[in-house]
Amino acid sequence: MVQRFAAMLLALLLLVPTGGAWAAESDMARGADAAAASAADGTRGEAAGGTIGSAADAATVATGEGGPLGAAGPIEGVPAFAEVDVAADGDVARMEGCSFAVEGFECSRTGSARDIEGKSYGYTYRLSGPDRVAVVNTREYAVLFVPRETAEAFSLANDGDGIEDLKALLAALDSNFSAGVAPLAEQDVWYVFAGTPGDGHDASLSVGGVTYTFGRELTEGHFYVTVEGPDEAFDVKNAVQPAQMASARLVAAEEATVAKAAGPLESLGAFLATMDYSPLWVTLRTCGVAIVLVFFLGLAAAYFTLRISRRAQSIFDTIFTIPMVLPPTVCGFLLLMALGRNTALGQFFQDVGFPLVFSWQATVIAAVVVAFPLMYRSARGAFESLDPNMLDAARTLGWSNGRIFMKLMLPLAWSSIASGTVLAFARALGEFGCTLFLAGNQLGTTRTIPIAIYFEWMNGNTEATWFWTIVLLVFSFAVILFINLWSRHTTRYRQQPRPDGRSPKPRRRGRRGGGRRGTEGSAR
């Protein structure tokens, strides 16, 4: 019974035309005629999906030399990838009967709409290199770019099955990422073309007025995929809804090593060996500089508010404390509006080579703003708890205010000040919203550990997400433990028992005067 049902199902599948097959010769002719007519009009034209053509055929395509060739419509469907062999680390895939394999797979779930070098490029994704196959998956279609040298090396220009295999390999690797909200395997419409990466028309494809350009070196040594609308007012992110950009390298099938799952220790060692630790160094450097600034600014602000009138004290206390109650994103937005390149202050620092936004300096500013209230409140409370009579007595002895502060106030309030410093450091360590708003997410420059956790999770890298989460948990545990030990050390004298065995703070009896005389008087 099962065999008969399987035979009927196989017969039905053979009768249904396969989606994603290459267009017939007549369709290719119609696509070439339409492209030539569009080129005669002097426009870049709309991309028609289909086969990846040779350099000789590319001259007839309206999207520029080396652009897409072939059918009048896009390629549809993704072939099944059940037979694809995916490596345990999810970056290599190979398929039986395919002459090439995919390795070094990377997937970016989010791009950026910010300006690069002062110029807008619509919506951008970072590429590891210009020689990579890249695919942008949007709400309605996917755009697949193959470098011309790669297409020629693996005969993709004339082999439709090769493109189908490539789509299957990419879809299988993409499905390995758990955070995928719009996987490639569910995409029905694909636009495929080959070209030379760069700024020329050869690397561009236009779909519905939206231009996709691959392998652009917008800054020295940094390559991007750009998604641009017809004008600057066009909102690419909302109109196109790019879900992710995936890229990889093509290698000969026999050169690819599909590693299987290793033991726990071997997997941990390989993971740690390939881990990018730049978020840790950025975080420690940011927090180290920020806590020095917060320490001195907090002490100065606390001492300042103690020496002004009550009315002015209330106003300044509110100003110094308000970042603690505002959401971090609100703080980031206000700082961006105050220090952005469109302001006089921001433009001045930009001109002198010290930008205040989307730079490492911005991460320090964000950490200082959100951590300052904790330091200020701790120092203020410590100073207010000091006996004012003792301070007045020091003044009668001829001590200056500076000497009183350094020799009397700081030593007596040091326990609370130290606790406030550690708490401020912990707050700067975990800062996310304000930093992302003001500094952005630049690997090696502004990506701190909290930002790395968010984007690694969004990109489907669960292992890296857990790693950075554990790092923050360890830091947080160490901070709380230090505060507890420090508090116990500084209050140890209060907990030591008296030589007579009584409590350090015996309960008073009788009159307030206490003592032996009070006890005898009550007895009489």
XYZ file of C-alpha atoms in Angstrom:
524
model
C 0.000 0.000 0.000
C 2.796 2.423 0.941
C 4.743 1.565 -2.221
C 1.686 2.215 -4.403
C 1.062 5.587 -2.746
C 4.725 6.561 -3.228
C 4.552 5.621 -6.906
C 1.433 7.745 -7.445
C 3.030 10.701 -5.640
C 6.164 10.405 -7.787
C 4.076 10.365 -10.958
C 2.244 13.534 -9.889
C 5.516 15.289 -9.162
C 6.851 14.411 -12.595
C 3.752 15.902 -14.245
C 4.062 19.244 -12.384
C 6.517 21.695 -14.009
C 9.499 22.350 -11.747
C 9.745 25.916 -10.402
C 13.089 27.576 -10.870
C 13.980 25.881 -14.164
C 15.751 28.032 -16.715
C 13.601 29.732 -19.324
C 13.212 28.386 -22.828
C 15.147 29.769 -25.787
C 12.182 31.814 -26.979
C 11.836 33.421 -23.550
C 15.523 34.276 -23.597
C 15.139 35.921 -26.966
C 12.203 37.989 -25.756
C 14.196 39.008 -22.673
C 17.196 40.037 -24.797
C 14.982 42.044 -27.216
C 13.283 43.824 -24.329
C 16.631 44.613 -22.727
C 18.054 45.944 -25.990
C 15.016 48.191 -26.486
C 15.403 49.537 -22.986
C 19.097 50.217 -23.589
C 18.214 52.187 -26.721
C 16.053 54.456 -24.572
C 19.103 55.251 -22.427
C 17.679 53.803 -19.221
C 19.112 51.185 -16.951
C 15.892 49.233 -17.169
C 14.329 46.603 -15.022
C 16.169 43.389 -14.331
C 14.768 40.235 -15.771
C 15.782 37.150 -13.892
C 17.138 34.161 -15.712
C 20.469 32.727 -16.697
C 23.823 34.280 -15.994
C 25.166 35.267 -19.371
C 28.643 35.542 -20.767
C 30.508 38.821 -21.175
C 29.680 38.895 -24.920
C 25.942 38.655 -24.322
C 26.041 41.250 -21.552
C 26.316 44.126 -24.032
C 22.639 43.760 -24.907
C 21.400 44.140 -21.354
C 19.899 47.421 -20.251
C 21.307 47.205 -16.746
C 24.850 47.683 -18.023
C 27.712 45.565 -19.252
C 27.887 42.264 -17.459
C 24.348 42.556 -16.154
C 21.677 39.836 -16.023
C 20.668 37.981 -19.133
C 17.931 35.609 -20.127
C 14.257 35.236 -19.413
C 11.703 37.993 -19.271
C 10.679 37.017 -15.750
C 12.368 36.027 -12.511
C 13.365 32.515 -11.543
C 10.859 30.920 -9.235
C 11.213 28.496 -6.397
C 14.020 26.893 -4.454
C 14.847 23.228 -5.050
C 14.721 20.821 -2.149
C 17.888 20.742 -0.100
C 17.297 17.566 1.877
C 20.392 16.019 0.260
C 22.624 18.978 1.154
C 25.401 18.084 3.594
C 25.899 20.979 6.031
C 28.900 21.267 8.353
C 28.389 21.247 12.092
C 29.419 24.896 12.408
C 26.957 25.889 9.667
C 29.378 27.658 7.316
C 30.091 24.908 4.745
C 27.625 23.010 2.559
C 28.119 20.404 -0.146
C 25.738 18.415 -2.303
C 26.092 15.109 -4.074
C 26.577 15.535 -7.816
C 27.450 19.240 -7.570
C 30.902 20.285 -8.802
C 31.229 23.106 -6.269
C 30.580 23.704 -2.588
C 29.811 26.747 -0.462
C 32.081 27.738 2.426
C 32.525 30.722 4.700
C 28.775 31.342 4.871
C 27.774 34.542 6.683
C 24.314 35.953 7.259
C 23.425 39.520 8.321
C 19.848 39.849 9.539
C 20.071 43.631 9.788
C 21.747 46.310 7.689
C 22.230 50.025 8.203
C 20.557 53.122 6.797
C 23.118 55.594 8.122
C 25.432 57.681 5.934
C 28.896 56.407 5.056
C 31.608 59.045 4.716
C 28.878 61.671 4.760
C 26.913 60.165 1.861
C 23.706 58.162 1.832
C 23.637 54.821 0.045
C 20.117 53.774 0.994
C 20.277 50.553 2.987
C 23.663 48.824 3.281
C 25.113 45.475 4.351
C 28.772 44.794 5.105
C 30.571 42.204 2.972
C 33.671 40.317 4.099
C 35.164 40.673 0.619
C 34.293 41.553 -2.988
C 34.774 38.035 -4.317
C 31.821 36.537 -2.483
C 28.500 35.278 -3.780
C 25.826 37.394 -2.111
C 22.040 37.245 -1.915
C 19.662 39.873 -0.512
C 16.323 38.448 0.617
C 13.402 40.874 0.660
C 9.706 40.585 1.339
C 8.784 39.687 -2.263
C 11.953 38.372 -3.919
C 15.639 37.510 -3.526
C 18.504 39.035 -5.523
C 21.466 36.687 -6.060
C 24.791 38.063 -7.297
C 27.661 35.887 -8.503
C 31.071 37.451 -9.284
C 31.844 36.940 -12.955
C 35.112 35.129 -12.298
C 33.320 32.719 -9.984
C 30.548 32.130 -12.524
C 33.068 31.354 -15.246
C 35.236 29.161 -12.997
C 32.305 26.887 -12.159
C 30.470 27.137 -15.515
C 27.463 28.844 -13.974
C 26.946 31.068 -17.022
C 25.639 28.233 -19.178
C 24.486 25.693 -16.605
C 21.054 26.293 -15.173
C 21.366 23.297 -12.874
C 24.425 24.914 -11.308
C 22.396 27.951 -10.295
C 19.703 25.708 -8.866
C 22.359 23.885 -6.851
C 23.732 27.194 -5.608
C 20.286 28.298 -4.489
C 19.760 24.990 -2.692
C 23.114 25.259 -0.889
C 22.471 28.822 0.233
C 18.943 27.990 1.373
C 20.189 25.013 3.383
C 22.844 27.092 5.135
C 20.380 29.903 5.786
C 17.908 27.507 7.356
C 20.621 26.525 9.830
C 20.253 29.933 11.494
C 17.581 29.675 14.185
C 16.680 33.385 14.215
C 15.634 33.537 10.579
C 12.307 35.311 10.239
C 12.278 35.132 6.420
C 14.364 32.130 5.337
C 15.604 31.822 1.769
C 14.006 28.400 1.485
C 10.556 30.046 1.534
C 11.377 32.618 -1.134
C 9.511 31.976 -4.382
C 11.000 34.643 -6.660
C 14.721 34.990 -7.398
C 16.633 37.454 -9.561
C 20.044 36.064 -10.516
C 22.872 37.853 -12.331
C 26.650 37.902 -12.665
C 29.027 40.836 -12.830
C 32.243 42.392 -11.643
C 31.921 43.711 -8.045
C 32.284 47.444 -7.633
C 30.566 50.743 -8.324
C 29.885 50.161 -12.014
C 26.665 49.087 -13.713
C 28.165 45.646 -14.083
C 27.515 44.986 -10.381
C 24.045 46.562 -10.283
C 20.566 45.222 -10.742
C 17.363 47.273 -10.808
C 14.098 45.741 -9.630
C 11.006 47.920 -9.441
C 13.062 51.104 -9.260
C 15.256 49.740 -6.447
C 18.927 49.270 -7.369
C 21.063 46.535 -5.790
C 24.830 46.996 -6.088
C 27.310 44.399 -4.846
C 30.923 44.620 -3.696
C 31.192 48.402 -3.379
C 34.290 49.654 -1.542
C 32.704 52.644 0.180
C 35.561 53.019 2.675
C 39.100 51.769 2.346
C 39.155 48.006 2.747
C 35.422 47.808 3.584
C 32.981 46.375 1.052
C 29.216 46.717 1.020
C 25.998 45.667 -0.649
C 23.809 48.718 -1.185
C 20.048 48.858 -1.748
C 19.065 52.278 -3.128
C 15.731 53.743 -4.143
C 15.044 56.075 -7.067
C 15.717 59.131 -4.877
C 16.847 60.039 -1.359
C 13.276 60.416 -0.138
C 12.578 56.732 -0.884
C 12.445 54.681 2.327
C 14.150 51.449 1.308
C 13.679 49.654 4.603
C 9.908 50.106 4.740
C 9.212 49.809 1.021
C 11.457 46.847 0.181
C 11.714 45.277 3.645
C 15.102 43.577 3.237
C 15.128 40.635 5.619
C 18.777 39.581 5.449
C 21.910 39.428 3.331
C 23.857 36.190 3.072
C 27.245 35.727 1.441
C 29.712 32.902 0.868
C 32.588 31.693 -1.297
C 32.392 28.970 -3.929
C 35.103 26.316 -3.961
C 35.567 23.020 -5.736
C 33.542 20.270 -4.104
C 36.626 18.175 -3.369
C 38.279 21.098 -1.567
C 35.428 21.643 0.892
C 35.595 19.960 4.264
C 32.220 19.335 5.837
C 33.152 18.919 9.469
C 30.822 16.858 11.578
C 29.961 17.592 15.168
C 33.015 17.125 17.381
C 33.204 16.450 21.076
C 32.320 19.168 23.596
C 35.930 20.126 24.316
C 36.931 20.133 20.651
C 33.879 22.214 19.729
C 34.598 24.679 22.542
C 38.226 24.994 21.491
C 37.303 25.614 17.855
C 34.683 28.145 18.878
C 37.051 30.089 21.127
C 39.786 30.001 18.479
C 37.546 31.611 15.868
C 35.719 34.003 18.202
C 35.961 37.732 17.546
C 36.875 39.278 20.897
C 36.765 42.897 19.755
C 33.473 43.629 21.652
C 35.237 42.686 24.905
C 38.146 45.066 24.306
C 35.821 47.847 23.145
C 33.687 47.387 26.274
C 36.615 47.341 28.699
C 38.262 50.350 27.077
C 34.982 52.259 27.037
C 34.138 51.436 30.653
C 37.691 52.154 31.821
C 37.715 55.660 30.368
C 34.088 56.312 31.322
C 34.488 55.322 34.961
C 37.439 57.701 35.415
C 35.349 60.563 34.047
C 32.292 59.508 36.052
C 34.302 59.274 39.289
C 35.627 62.833 39.169
C 32.474 64.345 37.667
C 30.290 62.621 40.270
C 32.426 63.811 43.180
C 32.580 67.343 41.812
C 28.816 67.481 41.231
C 28.048 66.079 44.703
C 30.383 68.564 46.400
C 29.002 71.416 44.277
C 25.359 70.743 45.180
C 26.218 70.723 48.902
C 27.557 74.284 48.748
C 24.656 76.014 46.973
C 21.263 77.173 48.183
C 18.423 74.751 48.751
C 16.406 75.995 45.779
C 19.345 75.777 43.376
C 20.258 72.432 44.908
C 16.876 70.974 43.968
C 17.209 72.139 40.349
C 20.747 70.814 39.852
C 19.932 67.587 41.663
C 17.077 66.988 39.222
C 19.303 67.694 36.212
C 22.059 65.375 37.453
C 19.642 62.554 38.297
C 17.257 62.605 35.332
C 19.364 60.285 33.085
C 18.767 57.566 35.685
C 14.984 57.624 35.189
C 14.845 58.294 31.438
C 14.876 55.298 29.067
C 18.361 54.826 27.560
C 16.983 55.280 24.045
C 15.628 58.704 25.023
C 19.047 59.682 26.369
C 20.634 58.477 23.143
C 18.177 60.409 21.012
C 18.714 63.634 22.964
C 22.483 63.257 22.731
C 22.235 62.567 19.010
C 20.188 65.719 18.508
C 22.636 67.750 20.596
C 25.915 66.347 19.260
C 24.988 65.276 15.729
C 26.767 66.454 12.613
C 23.957 68.918 11.898
C 24.663 70.879 15.079
C 27.378 73.519 15.445
C 29.072 71.582 18.252
C 29.001 68.288 16.400
C 30.237 69.859 13.165
C 33.104 71.563 15.001
C 34.372 68.292 16.462
C 33.850 66.603 13.105
C 36.055 69.213 11.414
C 38.858 68.826 13.950
C 38.867 65.050 13.482
C 37.180 64.156 16.783
C 33.633 63.052 15.872
C 31.167 62.830 18.731
C 28.671 60.482 17.056
C 29.083 57.040 15.480
C 32.616 56.757 16.839
C 34.387 55.245 19.825
C 34.137 58.594 21.596
C 30.369 58.289 21.339
C 30.426 55.019 23.303
C 32.306 56.781 26.113
C 29.859 59.701 26.122
C 26.873 57.335 26.291
C 28.425 55.337 29.137
C 29.250 58.497 31.094
C 25.732 59.909 30.761
C 23.933 56.767 31.958
C 26.425 55.884 34.735
C 26.935 59.391 36.138
C 23.689 59.530 38.225
C 24.666 56.420 40.204
C 28.026 57.890 41.135
C 26.527 61.279 41.890
C 23.763 59.930 44.142
C 26.172 57.671 46.058
C 28.652 60.498 46.676
C 25.926 62.950 47.561
C 24.379 60.580 50.091
C 27.783 59.815 51.591
C 28.630 63.493 52.057
C 25.218 64.305 53.541
C 25.611 61.548 56.142
C 28.729 63.204 57.595
C 28.374 65.076 60.884
C 28.284 68.812 60.025
C 29.587 69.674 63.515
C 32.754 67.768 62.750
C 33.253 69.733 59.531
C 32.657 73.006 61.375
C 35.197 71.995 63.997
C 37.764 71.437 61.266
C 37.094 74.915 59.923
C 37.630 76.447 63.374
C 41.044 74.805 63.372
C 41.928 76.735 60.240
C 41.487 73.934 57.665
C 40.675 75.054 54.134
C 37.745 73.604 52.213
C 40.112 71.663 49.984
C 41.897 70.138 52.954
C 38.604 69.268 54.624
C 37.429 67.561 51.455
C 40.635 65.558 50.895
C 41.549 64.752 54.514
C 38.149 64.436 56.142
C 35.197 64.040 53.782
C 36.724 61.595 51.305
C 38.168 59.147 53.889
C 34.957 59.073 55.935
C 32.708 58.671 52.897
C 35.027 56.394 50.956
C 32.994 53.210 51.527
C 29.877 54.629 49.848
C 31.930 56.334 47.155
C 33.665 53.072 46.277
C 30.336 51.246 46.088
C 28.927 53.972 43.855
C 31.978 53.731 41.591
C 31.554 49.985 41.175
C 27.833 50.356 40.502
C 28.548 53.053 37.918
C 31.080 50.749 36.250
C 28.502 47.964 36.127
C 25.932 50.330 34.629
C 28.392 51.455 31.956
C 29.265 47.811 31.277
C 25.656 46.904 30.514
C 24.699 50.022 28.554
C 22.890 49.235 25.284
C 20.172 51.653 24.146
C 22.010 54.953 24.472
C 25.194 53.514 22.942
C 23.364 52.023 19.968
C 21.538 55.283 19.335
C 24.603 57.533 19.590
C 27.477 55.279 18.456
C 25.835 52.685 16.227
C 27.103 49.160 15.630
C 30.572 49.160 14.100
C 32.597 46.007 14.612
C 35.869 46.733 16.369
C 34.941 50.367 17.052
C 31.567 50.822 18.758
C 30.204 47.283 19.143
C 30.171 46.639 22.873
C 29.168 43.358 24.502
C 25.444 44.245 24.960
C 25.245 45.354 21.314
C 27.080 42.186 20.241
C 24.533 40.055 22.123
C 21.640 41.710 20.315
C 23.088 41.525 16.817
C 24.562 38.039 17.191
C 21.119 36.817 18.193
C 19.497 38.657 15.312
C 22.030 37.084 12.940
C 21.249 33.616 14.278
C 24.615 33.091 15.993
C 23.315 31.476 19.164
C 26.730 30.274 20.348
C 28.222 33.771 20.304
C 25.087 35.114 21.996
C 25.488 32.662 24.855
C 29.198 33.387 25.103
C 28.750 37.135 25.543
C 25.795 36.592 27.888
C 27.950 34.407 30.136
C 30.720 37.021 30.033
C 28.301 39.693 31.256
C 26.928 37.365 33.937
C 30.462 36.744 35.212
C 31.195 40.469 35.281
C 27.913 41.200 37.078
C 28.545 38.454 39.641
C 32.043 39.818 40.285
C 30.707 43.362 40.748
C 28.001 42.346 43.236
C 30.408 40.103 45.143
C 32.947 42.926 45.360
C 30.327 45.327 46.736
C 29.213 42.807 49.358
C 32.776 42.029 50.473
C 33.710 45.694 50.536
C 30.668 46.608 52.612
C 31.398 43.817 55.074
C 35.015 44.903 55.350
C 34.210 48.568 55.968
C 31.558 47.800 58.620
C 33.473 45.044 60.387
C 34.224 47.253 63.360
C 30.476 47.550 64.028
C 30.036 43.796 64.153
C 32.928 42.894 66.466
C 31.721 41.787 69.955
C 32.715 43.753 73.029
C 35.245 42.231 75.477
C 32.511 41.777 78.094
C 30.463 39.715 75.641
C 27.719 42.287 75.205
C 26.312 43.406 71.890
C 28.263 46.196 70.138
C 25.172 48.390 70.409
C 23.398 47.525 73.713
C 19.849 48.542 74.093
C 19.360 51.645 76.253
C 17.416 51.374 79.503
C 15.963 53.971 81.757
C 16.432 57.642 81.000
C 18.103 58.904 77.826
C 21.192 59.782 79.837
C 21.692 56.054 80.513
C 24.722 54.917 82.397
C 25.122 53.914 86.012
C 23.653 57.106 87.440
C 20.465 56.727 85.420
C 20.058 53.160 86.628
C 20.600 54.066 90.285
C 18.161 56.964 90.028
C 15.431 54.734 88.700
C 16.068 52.229 91.476
C 15.578 54.913 94.092
